Amino acid sequence: MADTVREIERKYDIDDDAQLPDLAGIDRVATVVEAGVEALDALYYDTAGHRLAADGITLRRRTGGKDAGWHLKLPVAPGVRDEVRAPLSDAPPPELTALVRSRVLDQEPVPVVRLRTRRTVHILKDAAGVPLAEVAVDAVRAQRAGKAARKTELPPGPAEARWCEIEVELTGGGDTALLDEVGRALVASGARPAAAQSKLARALAETGPARDRPAADDAGPGGRREEGSGKRGGKGGGGKGKGPGKKAATGKKAGKKGCTAGDVVLRYVREQVRAIIELDPAVRRDLPDSVHQMRVATRRLRSAFRSYTRVLDRAATQPVGLELKWLAAELGVDRDREVLTARLRKALADVPPTLRLGPVDARLRIWSERRRAGSRKEVLAVLDGPRYLSLLKALHALLEEPPLRPAAARPAPQLVSKAMLKDYRRLARRVEAALAAPAGRERDEALHGARKAAKRTRYAAEAARPALGPPAKKFAKRIKRVQQLLGDHQDSVVARGALRELATQAHQAGEGGFTFGLLHGREEALAADRERELPGRWKKASRRKHRAAFRR
């Protein structure tokens, strides 16, 4: 079973003969205790193209020290990583390789570098003897791994590097201010902030030819490359294909802020693909809000395909869009349960104790847990399945060879404005139809359709921001307010269905259904309020002056 440790640290390069300065008296540090010397032997795994290293991820098998085993380090923020650990085994553990599947696809991680480290550990403690941070002085020897390294043996060869560095890592009682203070003391003594983000990155840079290093150009769609960079299409990230796609992606025909329509749309598409890839391990680890954020990314990407058909060839994006729709629906099983349960719990908390008849809290808890057990299992099965893997491959391929149409080479402002206003007109028709629909199920369905149109319009405006600037940002905010009102209405519709189900279960168990009926009535009243608010909110969002800037 894997467990996770949050790692907050700073790294510094030092000369071979450097001495650790006296750190006692810094911040809350009262004493510095030398904890001995460790001999660490780590074999790092990656794809042949170093996709993990390009994303700042490391997967290693390490012996020696107090935490021998398999370690997967996932970046959280600068200087912060989550280290997921598993016991020692000969091959990478499935619970760790699953967390990098969105990066490596169906490639098998293989040994790429072996690091042997002589580590001298110092513990910084406060006056009460509580550890605040660990300072490790590392003498590192790095070697490239070959085929023989799969058995943890390295072939002879010149690909070797040596260096010394210091790692300062917080323990339970420390904070980042302590790291800053220690860092200043180290720099004053001659240390330098590390040039590489990890030992692996430095090892790859110093033990192999430049073409083997995990540069931005070698990163997959999840890679942390600079926006618009990369050998596969210059400024817009275009592919190797012939014709208008390559021209559009290079940004040779500039619109406002020097960008083409292809630049703007591909930037947005790349952001969503990256989000899907980076959120995959978060969903697998069941991190808060991860399912929701991944689902939003799939919807934004699919919306971009549908809104910007003059930029991206629909014949190529439609099959991918259908698979994104499937993935969003699968993720929605778990996400909808989360949202619905939170809504019902809040509503129940607002009911006075005198009106809570029967074991309503327990009934809701049992109902939610049963749904969660099934939905969580289904989500993991989807992420481990062949259909999802095929979708990830399609997303990688789409960014490597973007299906750009001739209009992608045009200046961005005019083209993205037209696409955004087209989505707005679609939204206006749906809102008007919903307002005219008779109350009841028909209006509920019409309002739900308007909500989906509002999302698409908002996403189109978000994508257009690099070309249109503040007006697009403000327009997206106004549409978002409409979307939120429509979303609250739809959540009420779903909640009423769940409350009927809960009341039925309570009745069958011989419990009273009064409280669930009370909540049902409140949801009906809320939905009616939202329907009354819609005309006014829509009037504000749909004023002609808000769209005037996009017609110029």
XYZ file of C-alpha atoms in Angstrom:
552
model
C 0.000 0.000 0.000
C 1.411 3.406 -1.003
C 1.480 6.333 1.394
C 2.157 10.023 0.729
C 4.484 12.537 2.362
C 4.438 16.276 1.567
C 7.995 17.404 0.849
C 8.854 21.108 1.246
C 12.507 21.801 0.599
C 15.187 24.053 -0.858
C 18.244 22.852 -2.785
C 21.689 24.460 -3.076
C 24.802 23.681 -5.101
C 28.081 23.732 -3.181
C 31.761 23.140 -3.870
C 33.296 19.786 -2.943
C 35.214 21.236 -0.001
C 32.395 23.451 1.321
C 31.587 23.335 5.009
C 28.121 23.626 6.527
C 27.881 26.923 8.456
C 26.662 27.098 12.038
C 22.864 27.244 11.759
C 22.084 27.433 15.483
C 20.344 30.683 16.387
C 18.579 31.037 13.043
C 14.863 31.592 13.514
C 13.761 29.070 16.170
C 16.783 26.784 15.744
C 18.399 26.153 19.136
C 20.598 23.158 18.314
C 21.970 21.358 15.270
C 22.399 17.617 15.754
C 24.401 15.501 13.330
C 22.370 12.342 12.668
C 25.037 10.328 10.888
C 25.976 9.353 7.363
C 23.770 7.382 4.944
C 24.730 5.540 1.770
C 21.873 5.838 -0.717
C 21.599 3.964 -4.003
C 18.755 5.070 -6.298
C 17.757 3.891 -9.739
C 15.531 6.376 -11.589
C 12.919 5.267 -14.108
C 11.468 7.194 -17.053
C 10.468 6.794 -20.689
C 13.050 6.869 -23.451
C 12.051 10.473 -24.172
C 12.172 11.430 -20.476
C 8.534 12.497 -20.293
C 8.466 12.286 -16.513
C 11.583 14.401 -16.063
C 10.174 16.980 -18.465
C 7.192 17.360 -16.132
C 9.342 17.561 -13.007
C 8.317 14.043 -11.922
C 10.706 11.417 -10.587
C 10.163 7.684 -10.109
C 12.936 5.839 -8.307
C 13.856 2.667 -6.482
C 16.140 3.514 -3.569
C 17.968 1.423 -1.011
C 19.720 2.727 2.072
C 18.503 5.354 4.506
C 15.405 5.339 6.663
C 12.909 5.423 3.760
C 14.165 2.721 1.391
C 11.596 1.744 -1.210
C 9.917 3.107 -4.308
C 9.314 6.862 -4.428
C 7.208 8.825 -6.897
C 7.579 12.606 -6.561
C 4.811 14.758 -8.014
C 5.213 18.560 -8.181
C 2.678 20.622 -6.228
C 4.273 24.099 -6.280
C 7.824 25.481 -6.531
C 9.821 23.720 -3.823
C 6.848 21.532 -2.857
C 6.296 17.944 -3.952
C 4.169 15.023 -2.857
C 6.254 11.891 -2.415
C 4.181 8.747 -2.854
C 5.962 5.750 -1.357
C 5.691 2.004 -1.831
C 7.706 -0.947 -0.440
C 10.739 -2.315 -2.239
C 10.124 -4.673 -5.143
C 11.980 -5.642 -8.298
C 9.670 -3.802 -10.720
C 7.896 -0.429 -10.416
C 4.746 -0.960 -8.293
C 1.429 -0.741 -10.167
C 0.057 1.746 -7.615
C 2.818 4.176 -8.657
C 2.902 3.507 -12.397
C -0.848 4.153 -12.502
C -0.153 7.700 -11.285
C 2.071 8.436 -14.294
C -0.031 6.690 -16.919
C -1.319 9.951 -18.367
C 2.293 10.928 -19.085
C 3.871 7.676 -20.230
C 0.753 6.246 -21.942
C 1.556 2.616 -22.750
C 5.332 3.005 -22.585
C 7.072 1.043 -19.869
C 9.249 3.187 -17.572
C 12.833 1.917 -17.770
C 15.994 2.737 -15.787
C 17.636 5.924 -17.063
C 20.009 7.067 -14.295
C 21.616 5.607 -11.204
C 22.558 7.920 -8.340
C 24.806 6.922 -5.477
C 24.764 9.466 -2.681
C 26.816 9.818 0.479
C 24.494 11.837 2.707
C 25.450 13.562 5.935
C 22.295 14.449 7.855
C 21.872 17.321 10.323
C 18.664 17.910 12.303
C 17.660 21.456 13.255
C 15.771 21.476 16.574
C 14.036 24.134 18.635
C 14.625 24.795 22.351
C 12.223 21.992 23.298
C 14.097 19.499 21.148
C 11.394 19.373 18.458
C 12.828 18.795 14.943
C 12.177 21.747 12.609
C 14.103 20.806 9.497
C 16.590 18.333 8.106
C 19.749 19.546 6.361
C 21.399 16.945 4.142
C 24.848 17.460 2.640
C 24.997 15.142 -0.372
C 27.997 13.946 -2.347
C 26.430 12.552 -5.529
C 27.733 10.230 -8.220
C 25.467 9.875 -11.274
C 25.681 7.339 -14.090
C 23.526 6.730 -17.107
C 21.672 3.412 -16.996
C 21.600 0.957 -19.858
C 19.698 -2.238 -20.537
C 21.720 -4.029 -17.891
C 20.471 -1.513 -15.322
C 17.113 -3.276 -15.267
C 18.869 -5.654 -12.905
C 20.351 -2.652 -11.040
C 23.725 -3.255 -12.749
C 25.262 -0.515 -14.884
C 27.404 -1.078 -17.969
C 30.829 0.571 -17.999
C 31.067 3.873 -19.799
C 32.117 7.513 -19.552
C 28.600 8.866 -18.870
C 29.218 9.862 -15.270
C 28.967 13.052 -13.226
C 29.804 14.038 -9.660
C 28.716 17.011 -7.569
C 27.843 18.145 -4.063
C 24.648 19.809 -2.907
C 22.623 20.658 0.179
C 18.941 19.881 0.698
C 17.004 21.651 3.450
C 13.646 19.970 4.113
C 10.981 20.930 6.635
C 9.823 18.468 9.251
C 6.672 18.618 11.358
C 7.476 21.768 13.369
C 8.969 23.995 10.684
C 7.619 26.559 8.256
C 8.798 28.129 5.003
C 10.131 31.225 6.810
C 12.689 28.922 8.436
C 13.720 27.628 5.013
C 14.240 31.201 3.825
C 16.401 32.055 6.843
C 18.519 28.923 6.496
C 18.847 29.582 2.783
C 20.227 33.059 3.384
C 22.815 31.651 5.788
C 23.876 29.009 3.276
C 24.209 31.524 0.446
C 26.238 33.814 2.679
C 28.654 30.898 3.254
C 29.112 30.304 -0.482
C 26.240 27.999 -1.453
C 24.238 28.758 -4.611
C 20.545 28.092 -5.300
C 20.433 24.845 -7.272
C 20.461 25.276 -11.029
C 18.523 22.026 -11.514
C 15.122 21.304 -9.985
C 16.150 17.768 -8.982
C 19.087 15.398 -8.859
C 17.605 13.540 -11.809
C 17.414 16.678 -13.950
C 21.045 17.480 -13.228
C 22.132 13.898 -13.852
C 20.416 13.788 -17.226
C 21.902 17.153 -18.175
C 25.455 16.203 -17.231
C 25.688 12.563 -18.278
C 24.261 12.533 -21.769
C 24.116 14.403 -25.084
C 21.846 17.448 -25.332
C 19.330 15.568 -27.449
C 18.720 13.169 -24.544
C 17.955 15.866 -21.979
C 14.399 16.580 -20.860
C 14.138 19.969 -22.546
C 10.849 21.733 -23.162
C 10.839 20.579 -26.788
C 10.744 16.946 -25.640
C 7.846 17.445 -23.253
C 4.506 15.872 -23.997
C 1.242 17.810 -23.726
C 1.601 17.778 -19.955
C 5.126 19.167 -20.144
C 5.958 22.436 -18.433
C 7.108 24.198 -21.533
C 6.710 27.873 -22.202
C 3.466 28.760 -23.931
C 3.804 28.734 -27.667
C 7.291 27.201 -27.685
C 8.474 23.905 -29.032
C 10.091 22.515 -32.124
C 6.780 21.157 -33.327
C 5.337 24.309 -34.752
C 6.974 27.378 -33.299
C 4.883 30.007 -31.660
C 1.551 28.298 -31.851
C 2.663 24.750 -31.208
C 1.630 23.644 -34.697
C 2.421 20.262 -36.102
C 4.749 18.926 -38.743
C 1.954 18.817 -41.251
C 1.989 20.755 -44.480
C -0.117 23.664 -45.584
C -1.943 26.296 -43.586
C -1.517 24.647 -40.209
C 2.204 25.260 -40.071
C 1.880 28.818 -41.319
C -0.799 29.658 -38.788
C 1.081 28.178 -35.887
C 4.254 30.175 -36.525
C 2.478 33.446 -35.924
C 3.782 35.055 -39.131
C 0.480 36.809 -39.717
C -0.101 38.810 -36.599
C -3.319 40.174 -35.215
C -3.799 42.085 -31.972
C -0.897 41.392 -29.602
C 0.925 39.645 -32.433
C -1.111 36.465 -32.512
C -3.042 34.523 -35.079
C -6.285 32.700 -34.521
C -4.293 29.473 -34.501
C -2.048 30.809 -31.750
C -4.986 31.737 -29.518
C -7.004 28.572 -29.940
C -4.051 26.191 -29.671
C -2.902 27.916 -26.516
C -6.290 27.286 -24.907
C -6.450 23.719 -26.203
C -2.985 23.000 -24.859
C -3.936 24.366 -21.430
C -6.915 22.013 -21.203
C -4.985 18.967 -22.385
C -2.299 19.746 -19.834
C -4.950 20.059 -17.122
C -6.407 16.639 -17.956
C -2.977 15.013 -17.868
C -1.903 16.693 -14.638
C -5.206 16.017 -12.868
C -5.171 12.310 -13.688
C -2.969 11.339 -10.696
C -4.925 13.705 -8.439
C -8.176 11.935 -9.334
C -6.572 8.552 -8.721
C -5.402 9.784 -5.300
C -8.893 11.092 -4.529
C -7.670 14.633 -3.859
C -10.341 17.263 -3.111
C -12.046 18.824 -6.147
C -9.819 16.877 -8.575
C -12.712 15.096 -10.291
C -14.531 18.383 -10.753
C -11.498 20.161 -12.188
C -10.726 17.315 -14.592
C -14.318 17.258 -15.749
C -14.233 21.023 -16.330
C -11.075 20.643 -18.444
C -12.740 18.007 -20.644
C -15.733 20.299 -21.140
C -13.607 23.322 -21.933
C -11.624 21.362 -24.493
C -14.707 19.944 -26.149
C -16.289 23.385 -26.163
C -13.218 24.852 -27.894
C -13.497 22.196 -30.604
C -17.134 23.140 -31.188
C -16.746 26.910 -30.960
C -13.654 27.296 -33.114
C -14.447 25.095 -36.090
C -12.996 27.715 -38.453
C -9.625 27.193 -36.768
C -9.636 23.461 -36.027
C -10.879 20.936 -38.568
C -14.060 19.454 -37.141
C -13.527 16.198 -39.015
C -10.449 15.629 -36.864
C -11.705 17.040 -33.558
C -15.226 15.603 -33.523
C -14.168 12.004 -32.731
C -11.972 13.307 -29.915
C -14.815 15.511 -28.718
C -17.147 12.529 -28.480
C -14.602 10.700 -26.328
C -14.244 13.785 -24.125
C -18.018 13.789 -23.700
C -17.841 10.143 -22.634
C -15.070 10.888 -20.126
C -16.954 13.858 -18.664
C -20.024 11.666 -18.197
C -17.987 8.965 -16.436
C -16.351 11.510 -14.153
C -19.735 13.069 -13.543
C -20.983 10.013 -11.682
C -18.628 10.772 -8.802
C -18.702 14.559 -9.103
C -22.493 14.793 -9.212
C -22.692 12.644 -6.098
C -20.256 14.982 -4.308
C -22.217 18.104 -5.228
C -25.590 16.582 -4.494
C -24.540 15.164 -1.112
C -23.051 18.501 -0.044
C -26.245 20.306 -1.054
C -28.502 17.902 0.824
C -26.332 17.989 3.948
C -26.387 21.753 4.006
C -30.149 21.817 3.482
C -30.662 19.287 6.266
C -28.445 21.308 8.619
C -30.790 24.271 8.128
C -33.815 22.295 9.298
C -34.732 22.917 12.977
C -34.322 19.824 15.207
C -38.074 19.767 15.869
C -38.687 19.151 12.157
C -36.121 16.360 11.781
C -38.365 13.352 12.149
C -36.661 9.992 12.072
C -33.004 9.075 11.429
C -32.698 11.438 8.471
C -28.963 12.118 8.933
C -28.158 8.421 8.995
C -30.415 7.776 6.003
C -28.594 10.450 3.960
C -25.184 9.140 5.037
C -25.973 5.566 4.034
C -27.440 6.713 0.720
C -24.324 8.783 -0.059
C -21.787 6.140 0.992
C -23.424 3.491 -1.151
C -23.257 5.777 -4.145
C -19.673 6.768 -3.426
C -18.426 3.192 -3.168
C -19.762 2.430 -6.610
C -18.832 5.698 -8.308
C -15.250 5.754 -7.007
C -14.653 2.228 -8.256
C -16.114 3.108 -11.648
C -13.913 6.193 -12.044
C -10.737 4.201 -11.352
C -11.846 1.508 -13.793
C -12.305 4.182 -16.470
C -8.835 5.659 -15.893
C -7.270 2.195 -16.055
C -9.201 1.179 -19.156
C -8.159 1.028 -22.822
C -10.705 3.611 -23.986
C -9.236 6.325 -21.758
C -5.709 5.392 -22.865
C -6.788 5.774 -26.488
C -8.199 9.204 -25.677
C -4.911 10.281 -24.081
C -3.023 9.125 -27.180
C -5.421 11.066 -29.373
C -4.827 14.222 -27.324
C -1.064 13.822 -27.601
C -1.369 13.289 -31.351
C -3.693 16.258 -31.769
C -1.125 18.619 -30.252
C 1.727 17.100 -32.228
C -0.193 17.535 -35.502
C -2.866 20.223 -34.920
C -5.617 19.971 -37.584
C -5.509 23.687 -38.421
C -7.671 25.131 -41.177
C -6.625 28.004 -43.483
C -8.455 30.572 -41.329
C -6.079 29.747 -38.470
C -3.471 31.963 -40.164
C -5.700 35.030 -39.921
C -5.345 37.700 -37.208
C -7.035 36.478 -34.070
C -9.368 39.315 -32.934
C -11.866 39.241 -35.770
C -12.140 35.479 -36.026
C -12.442 34.726 -32.313
C -14.977 37.555 -31.927
C -17.210 35.991 -34.558
C -16.979 32.577 -32.912
C -17.784 34.010 -29.503
C -20.768 36.020 -30.751
C -22.095 32.984 -32.613
C -22.155 31.070 -29.330
C -23.803 34.051 -27.642
C -26.647 34.101 -30.196
C -27.165 30.394 -29.604
C -27.395 31.062 -25.884
C -29.876 33.907 -26.418
C -32.195 31.644 -28.389
C -32.137 29.015 -25.670
C -32.783 31.491 -22.870
C -35.731 32.982 -24.736
C -37.153 29.511 -25.427
C -36.779 28.538 -21.765
C -38.536 31.688 -20.575
C -41.411 30.967 -22.945
C -41.727 27.284 -22.008
C -44.586 26.194 -19.720
C -43.669 25.617 -16.091
C -42.702 22.103 -15.115
C -40.557 19.472 -16.752
C -40.481 21.185 -20.157
C -39.127 24.423 -18.684
C -36.646 22.529 -16.495
C -35.214 20.825 -19.560
C -35.111 24.083 -21.522
C -33.300 25.856 -18.707
C -30.788 23.009 -18.504
C -30.131 23.408 -22.235
C -29.613 27.136 -21.718
C -27.151 26.391 -18.946
C -25.035 24.239 -21.270
C -25.111 26.978 -23.906
C -23.995 29.507 -21.282
C -20.991 27.340 -20.412
C -19.982 27.084 -24.042
C -20.269 30.850 -24.524
C -18.259 31.523 -21.386
C -15.513 29.099 -22.399
C -15.315 30.660 -25.862
C -14.837 34.066 -24.225
C -12.146 32.681 -21.900
C -10.249 31.279 -24.874
C -10.508 34.638 -26.660
C -8.962 36.680 -23.839
C -5.377 36.714 -25.225
C -6.711 38.334 -28.394
C -9.533 40.515 -27.054
C -8.249 41.422 -23.596
C -10.410 42.881 -20.773
C -13.683 43.056 -22.772
C -13.621 39.261 -23.216
C -12.856 38.778 -19.527
C -15.787 40.972 -18.481
C -18.087 39.298 -20.988
C -17.149 35.860 -19.606
C -17.933 37.054 -16.059
C -21.402 38.289 -17.062
C -22.204 35.023 -18.793
C -20.877 33.108 -15.798
C -23.438 34.836 -13.561
C -26.212 33.606 -15.851
C -24.671 30.131 -15.892
C -24.516 30.034 -12.086
C -28.185 30.937 -11.743
C -29.146 28.274 -14.275
C -26.829 25.812 -12.509
C -28.507 26.422 -9.165
C -31.849 25.758 -10.814
C -30.631 22.494 -12.331
C -29.080 21.392 -9.033
C -32.492 21.937 -7.470
C -34.105 19.704 -10.081
C -31.585 16.940 -9.357
C -31.917 17.407 -5.590
C -35.682 16.961 -5.764
C -35.215 13.647 -7.530
C -32.805 12.489 -4.827
C -35.159 13.613 -2.061
C -38.002 11.588 -3.575
C -35.690 8.564 -3.620
C -34.672 9.122 0.006
C -38.288 9.547 1.089
C -39.222 6.295 -0.653
C -36.370 4.415 1.057
C -37.365 5.863 4.420
C -40.992 4.820 3.901
C -39.991 1.283 2.939
C -37.883 1.061 6.115
C -40.799 2.167 8.260
C -39.364 5.647 8.853
C -41.105 8.938 8.350
C -40.573 10.879 5.146
C -41.753 14.238 6.462
C -38.309 15.902 6.602
C -37.399 14.863 3.072
C -40.744 16.208 1.878
C -40.026 19.487 3.634
C -36.679 19.763 1.844
C -38.370 18.922 -1.443
C -40.745 21.836 -0.963
C -37.878 24.190 -0.204
C -36.088 23.113 -3.377
C -39.247 23.777 -5.385
C -39.434 27.290 -3.926
C -35.754 27.917 -4.688
C -36.193 26.832 -8.305
C -39.156 29.183 -8.666
C -37.040 32.031 -7.276
C -34.307 31.353 -9.827
C -36.827 31.336 -12.650
C -38.093 34.752 -11.519
C -34.530 36.107 -11.300
C -33.479 34.892 -14.746
C -35.071 37.626 -16.920
C -33.376 40.404 -14.946
C -29.983 38.715 -14.851
C -30.171 37.887 -18.541
C -31.131 41.473 -19.376
C -27.988 42.756 -17.666
C -25.714 40.202 -19.316
C -27.185 40.629 -22.815
C -26.995 44.410 -23.179
C -25.832 45.371 -26.641
C -23.076 47.635 -25.308
C -21.335 44.620 -23.760
C -20.857 43.128 -27.222
C -20.095 46.327 -29.123
C -16.330 45.995 -28.658
C -16.361 42.603 -30.412
C -18.052 43.911 -33.560
C -15.358 46.400 -34.519
